[in-house]
mmCIF file of N, CA, C and O in Angstrom:
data_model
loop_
_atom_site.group_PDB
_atom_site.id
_atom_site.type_symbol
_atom_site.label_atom_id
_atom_site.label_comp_id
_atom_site.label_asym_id
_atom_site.label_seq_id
_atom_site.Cartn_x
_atom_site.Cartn_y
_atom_site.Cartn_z
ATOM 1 N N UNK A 15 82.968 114.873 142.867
ATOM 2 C CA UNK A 15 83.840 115.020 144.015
ATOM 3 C C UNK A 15 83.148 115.853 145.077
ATOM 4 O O UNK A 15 83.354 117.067 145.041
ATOM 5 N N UNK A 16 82.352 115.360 146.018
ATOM 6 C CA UNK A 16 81.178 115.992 146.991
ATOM 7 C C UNK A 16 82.327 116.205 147.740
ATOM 8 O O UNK A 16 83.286 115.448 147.893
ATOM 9 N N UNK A 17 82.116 117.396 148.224
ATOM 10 C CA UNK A 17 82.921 117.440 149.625
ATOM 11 C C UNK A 17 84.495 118.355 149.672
ATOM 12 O O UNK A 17 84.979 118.972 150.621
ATOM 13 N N UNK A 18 85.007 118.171 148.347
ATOM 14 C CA UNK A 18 86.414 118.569 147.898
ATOM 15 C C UNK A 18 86.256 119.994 147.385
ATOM 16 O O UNK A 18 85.252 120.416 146.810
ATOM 17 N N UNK A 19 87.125 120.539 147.600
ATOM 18 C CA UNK A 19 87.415 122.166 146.763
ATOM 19 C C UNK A 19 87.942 121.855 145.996
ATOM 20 O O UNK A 19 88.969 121.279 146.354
ATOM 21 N N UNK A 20 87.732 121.947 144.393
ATOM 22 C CA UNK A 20 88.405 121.705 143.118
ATOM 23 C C UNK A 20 89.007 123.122 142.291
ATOM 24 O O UNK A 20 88.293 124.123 142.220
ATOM 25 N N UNK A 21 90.098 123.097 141.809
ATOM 26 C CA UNK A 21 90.077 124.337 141.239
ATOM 27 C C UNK A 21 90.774 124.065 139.387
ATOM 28 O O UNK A 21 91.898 123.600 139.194
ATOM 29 N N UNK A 22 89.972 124.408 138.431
ATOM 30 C CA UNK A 22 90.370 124.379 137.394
ATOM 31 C C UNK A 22 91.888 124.475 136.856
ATOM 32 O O UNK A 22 92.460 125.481 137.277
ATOM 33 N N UNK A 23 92.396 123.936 136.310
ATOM 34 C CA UNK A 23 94.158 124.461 136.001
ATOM 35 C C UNK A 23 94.271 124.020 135.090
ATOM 36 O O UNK A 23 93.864 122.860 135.026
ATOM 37 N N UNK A 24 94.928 124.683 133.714
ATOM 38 C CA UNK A 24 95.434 124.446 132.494
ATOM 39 C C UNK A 24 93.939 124.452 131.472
ATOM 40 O O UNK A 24 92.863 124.548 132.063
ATOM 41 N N UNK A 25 93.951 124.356 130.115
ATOM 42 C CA UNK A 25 93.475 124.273 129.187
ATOM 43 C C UNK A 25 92.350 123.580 128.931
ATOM 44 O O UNK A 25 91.268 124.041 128.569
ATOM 45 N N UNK A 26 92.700 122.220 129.172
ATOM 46 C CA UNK A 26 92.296 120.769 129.240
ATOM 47 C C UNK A 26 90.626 120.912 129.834
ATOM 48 O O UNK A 26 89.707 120.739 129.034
ATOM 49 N N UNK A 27 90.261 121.331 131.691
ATOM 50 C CA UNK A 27 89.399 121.769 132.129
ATOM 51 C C UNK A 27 88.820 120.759 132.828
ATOM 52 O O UNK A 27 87.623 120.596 133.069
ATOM 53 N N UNK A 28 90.241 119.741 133.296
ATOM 54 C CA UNK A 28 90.692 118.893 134.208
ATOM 55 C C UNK A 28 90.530 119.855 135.980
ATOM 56 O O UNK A 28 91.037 120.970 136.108
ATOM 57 N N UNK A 29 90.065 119.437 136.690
ATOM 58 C CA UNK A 29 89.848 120.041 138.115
ATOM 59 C C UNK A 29 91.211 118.899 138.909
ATOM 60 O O UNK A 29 91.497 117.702 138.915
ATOM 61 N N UNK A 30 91.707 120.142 139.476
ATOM 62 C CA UNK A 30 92.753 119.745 140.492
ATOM 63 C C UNK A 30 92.685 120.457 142.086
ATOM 64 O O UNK A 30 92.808 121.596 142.536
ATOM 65 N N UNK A 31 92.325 118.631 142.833
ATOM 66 C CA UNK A 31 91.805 118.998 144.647
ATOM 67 C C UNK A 31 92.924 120.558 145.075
ATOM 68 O O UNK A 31 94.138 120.758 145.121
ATOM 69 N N UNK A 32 92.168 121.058 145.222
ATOM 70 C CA UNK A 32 92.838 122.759 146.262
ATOM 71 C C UNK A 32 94.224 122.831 147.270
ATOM 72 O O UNK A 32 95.128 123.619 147.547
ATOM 73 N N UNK A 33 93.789 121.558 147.597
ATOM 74 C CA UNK A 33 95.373 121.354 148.211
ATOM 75 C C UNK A 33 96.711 120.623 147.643
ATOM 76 O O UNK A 33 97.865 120.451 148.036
ATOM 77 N N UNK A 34 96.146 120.379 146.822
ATOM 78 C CA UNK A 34 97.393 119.879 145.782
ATOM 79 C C UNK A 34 98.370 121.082 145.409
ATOM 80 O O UNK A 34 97.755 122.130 145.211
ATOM 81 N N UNK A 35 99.732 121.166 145.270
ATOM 82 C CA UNK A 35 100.451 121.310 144.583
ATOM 83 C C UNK A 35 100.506 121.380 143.349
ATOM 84 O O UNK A 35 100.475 120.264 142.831
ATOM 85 N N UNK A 36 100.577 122.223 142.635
ATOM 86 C CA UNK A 36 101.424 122.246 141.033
ATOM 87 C C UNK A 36 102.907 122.512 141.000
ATOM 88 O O UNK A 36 103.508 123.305 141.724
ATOM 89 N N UNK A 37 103.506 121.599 139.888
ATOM 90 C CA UNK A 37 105.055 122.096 139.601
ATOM 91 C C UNK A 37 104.593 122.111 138.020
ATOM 92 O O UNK A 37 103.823 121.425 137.348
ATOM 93 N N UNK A 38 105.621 123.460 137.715
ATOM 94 C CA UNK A 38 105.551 123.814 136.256
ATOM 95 C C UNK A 38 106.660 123.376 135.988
ATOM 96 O O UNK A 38 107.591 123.541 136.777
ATOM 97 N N UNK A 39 106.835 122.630 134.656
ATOM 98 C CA UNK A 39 108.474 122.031 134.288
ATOM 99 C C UNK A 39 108.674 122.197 132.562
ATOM 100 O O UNK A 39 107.871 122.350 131.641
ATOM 101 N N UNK A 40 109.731 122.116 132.615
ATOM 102 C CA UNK A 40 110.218 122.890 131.289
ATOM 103 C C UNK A 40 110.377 121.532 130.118
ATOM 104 O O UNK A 40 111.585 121.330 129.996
ATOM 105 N N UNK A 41 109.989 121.059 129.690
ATOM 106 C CA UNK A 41 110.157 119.587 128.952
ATOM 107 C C UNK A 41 110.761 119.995 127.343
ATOM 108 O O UNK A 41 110.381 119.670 126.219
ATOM 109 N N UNK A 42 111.394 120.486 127.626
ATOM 110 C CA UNK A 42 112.448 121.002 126.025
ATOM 111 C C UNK A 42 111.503 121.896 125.260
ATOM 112 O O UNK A 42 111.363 121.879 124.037
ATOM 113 N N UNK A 43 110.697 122.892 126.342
ATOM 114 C CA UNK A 43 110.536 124.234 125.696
ATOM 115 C C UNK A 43 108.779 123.891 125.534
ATOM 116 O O UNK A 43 107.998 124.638 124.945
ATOM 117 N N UNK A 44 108.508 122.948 126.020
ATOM 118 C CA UNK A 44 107.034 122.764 126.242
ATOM 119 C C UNK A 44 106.920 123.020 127.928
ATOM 120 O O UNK A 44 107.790 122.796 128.770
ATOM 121 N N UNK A 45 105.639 123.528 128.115
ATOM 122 C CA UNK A 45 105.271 123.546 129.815
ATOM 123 C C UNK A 45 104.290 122.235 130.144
ATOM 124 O O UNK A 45 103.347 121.768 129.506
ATOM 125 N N UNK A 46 104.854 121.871 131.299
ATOM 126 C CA UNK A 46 104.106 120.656 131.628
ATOM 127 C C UNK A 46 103.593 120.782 133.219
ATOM 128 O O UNK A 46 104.479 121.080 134.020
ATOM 129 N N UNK A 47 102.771 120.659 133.540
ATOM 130 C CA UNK A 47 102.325 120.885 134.489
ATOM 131 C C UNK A 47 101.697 119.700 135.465
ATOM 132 O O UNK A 47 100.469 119.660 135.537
ATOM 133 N N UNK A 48 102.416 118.800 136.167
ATOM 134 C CA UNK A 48 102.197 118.218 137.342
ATOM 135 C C UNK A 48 101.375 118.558 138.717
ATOM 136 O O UNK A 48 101.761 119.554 139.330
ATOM 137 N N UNK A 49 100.550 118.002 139.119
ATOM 138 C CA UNK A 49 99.947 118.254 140.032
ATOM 139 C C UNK A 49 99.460 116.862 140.815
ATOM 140 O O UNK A 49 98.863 115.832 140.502
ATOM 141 N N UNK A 50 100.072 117.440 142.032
ATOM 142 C CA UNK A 50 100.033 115.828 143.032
ATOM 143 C C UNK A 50 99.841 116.392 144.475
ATOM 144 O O UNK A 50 100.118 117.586 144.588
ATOM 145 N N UNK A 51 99.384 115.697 145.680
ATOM 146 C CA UNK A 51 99.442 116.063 146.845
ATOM 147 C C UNK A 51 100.888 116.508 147.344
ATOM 148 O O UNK A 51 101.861 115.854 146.970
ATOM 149 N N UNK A 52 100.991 117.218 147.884
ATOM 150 C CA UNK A 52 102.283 118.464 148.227
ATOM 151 C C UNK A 52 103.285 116.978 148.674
ATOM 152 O O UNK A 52 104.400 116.964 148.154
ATOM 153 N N UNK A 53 103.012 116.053 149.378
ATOM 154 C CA UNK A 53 104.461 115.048 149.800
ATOM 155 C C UNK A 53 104.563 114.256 148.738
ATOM 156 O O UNK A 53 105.708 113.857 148.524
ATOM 157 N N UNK A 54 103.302 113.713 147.617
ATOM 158 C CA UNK A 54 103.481 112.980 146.578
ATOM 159 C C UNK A 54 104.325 113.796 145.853
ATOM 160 O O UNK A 54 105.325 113.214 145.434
ATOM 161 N N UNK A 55 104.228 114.977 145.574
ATOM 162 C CA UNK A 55 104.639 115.624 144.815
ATOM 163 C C UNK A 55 105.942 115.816 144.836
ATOM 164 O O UNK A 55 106.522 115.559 143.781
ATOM 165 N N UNK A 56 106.988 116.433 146.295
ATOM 166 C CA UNK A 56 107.945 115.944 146.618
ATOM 167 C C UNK A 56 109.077 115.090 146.069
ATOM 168 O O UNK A 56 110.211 115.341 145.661
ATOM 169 N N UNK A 57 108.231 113.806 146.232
ATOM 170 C CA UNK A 57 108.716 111.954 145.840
ATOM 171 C C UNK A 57 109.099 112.323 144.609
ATOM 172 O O UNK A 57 110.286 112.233 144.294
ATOM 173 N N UNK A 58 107.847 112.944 143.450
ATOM 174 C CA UNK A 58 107.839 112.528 142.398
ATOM 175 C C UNK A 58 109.040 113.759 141.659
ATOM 176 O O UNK A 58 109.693 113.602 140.628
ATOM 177 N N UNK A 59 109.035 115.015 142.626
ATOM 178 C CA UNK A 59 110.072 115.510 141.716
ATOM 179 C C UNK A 59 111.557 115.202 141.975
ATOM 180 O O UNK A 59 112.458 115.450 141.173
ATOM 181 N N UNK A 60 111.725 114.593 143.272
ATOM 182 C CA UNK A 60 112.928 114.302 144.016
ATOM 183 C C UNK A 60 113.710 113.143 142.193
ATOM 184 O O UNK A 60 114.602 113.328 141.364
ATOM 185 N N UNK A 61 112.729 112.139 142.442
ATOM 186 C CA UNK A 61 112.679 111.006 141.234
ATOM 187 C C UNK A 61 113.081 111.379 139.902
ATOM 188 O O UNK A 61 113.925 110.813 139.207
ATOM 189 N N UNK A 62 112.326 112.481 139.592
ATOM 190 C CA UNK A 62 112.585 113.124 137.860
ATOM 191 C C UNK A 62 113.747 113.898 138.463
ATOM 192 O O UNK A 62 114.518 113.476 137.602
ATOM 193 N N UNK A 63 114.502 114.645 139.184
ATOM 194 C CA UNK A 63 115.642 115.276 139.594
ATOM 195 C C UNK A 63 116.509 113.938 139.292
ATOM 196 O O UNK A 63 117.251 114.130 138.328
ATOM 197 N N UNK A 64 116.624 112.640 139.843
ATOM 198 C CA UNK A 64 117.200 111.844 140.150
ATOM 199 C C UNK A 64 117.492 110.995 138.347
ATOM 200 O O UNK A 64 118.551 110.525 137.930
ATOM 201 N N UNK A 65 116.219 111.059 137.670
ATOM 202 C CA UNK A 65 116.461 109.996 136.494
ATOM 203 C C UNK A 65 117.145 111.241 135.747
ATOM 204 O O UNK A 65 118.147 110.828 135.164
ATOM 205 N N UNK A 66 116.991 112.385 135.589
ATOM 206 C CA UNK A 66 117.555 113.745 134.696
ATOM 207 C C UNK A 66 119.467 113.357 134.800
ATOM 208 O O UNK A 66 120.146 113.209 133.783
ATOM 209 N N UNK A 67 120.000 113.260 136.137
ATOM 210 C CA UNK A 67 121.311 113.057 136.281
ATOM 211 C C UNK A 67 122.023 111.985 136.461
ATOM 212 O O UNK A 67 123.202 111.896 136.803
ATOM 213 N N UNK A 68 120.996 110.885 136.132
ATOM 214 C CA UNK A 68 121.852 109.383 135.559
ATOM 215 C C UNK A 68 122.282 109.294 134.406
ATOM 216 O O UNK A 68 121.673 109.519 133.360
ATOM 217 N N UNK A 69 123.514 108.911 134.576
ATOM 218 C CA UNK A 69 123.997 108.048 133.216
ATOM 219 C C UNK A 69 123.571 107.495 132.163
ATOM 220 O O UNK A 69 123.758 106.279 132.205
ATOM 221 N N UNK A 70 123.021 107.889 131.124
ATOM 222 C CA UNK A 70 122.418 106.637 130.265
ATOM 223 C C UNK A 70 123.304 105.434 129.642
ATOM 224 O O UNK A 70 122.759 104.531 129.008
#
């Protein structure tokens, strides 16, 4: 990734672009950690907010 500021996050030792966003989320007592461009990111938690309070 020439050109990009990367910054290490989590365990794994997966590099995530500098301007990205992280959301930390609670997945029944595990931490999960998402990381997406700040408006992707948005979408994607708006979505998991949205499938959490449907009906099954």
């Amino acid at each position: 990734m020439s050109g990009l500021a990367c910054r290490v996050q989590g365990d794994d030792g997966d590099t995530v672009p500098s301007g990205w966003h992280i959301a930390e989320l609670d997945d029944g007592g595990r931490l999960v950690r998402l990381a997406a461009a700040p408006d992707d990111l948005a979408v994607v938690l708006r979505e998991l907010g949205t499938a959490v309070h449907e009906p099954s």
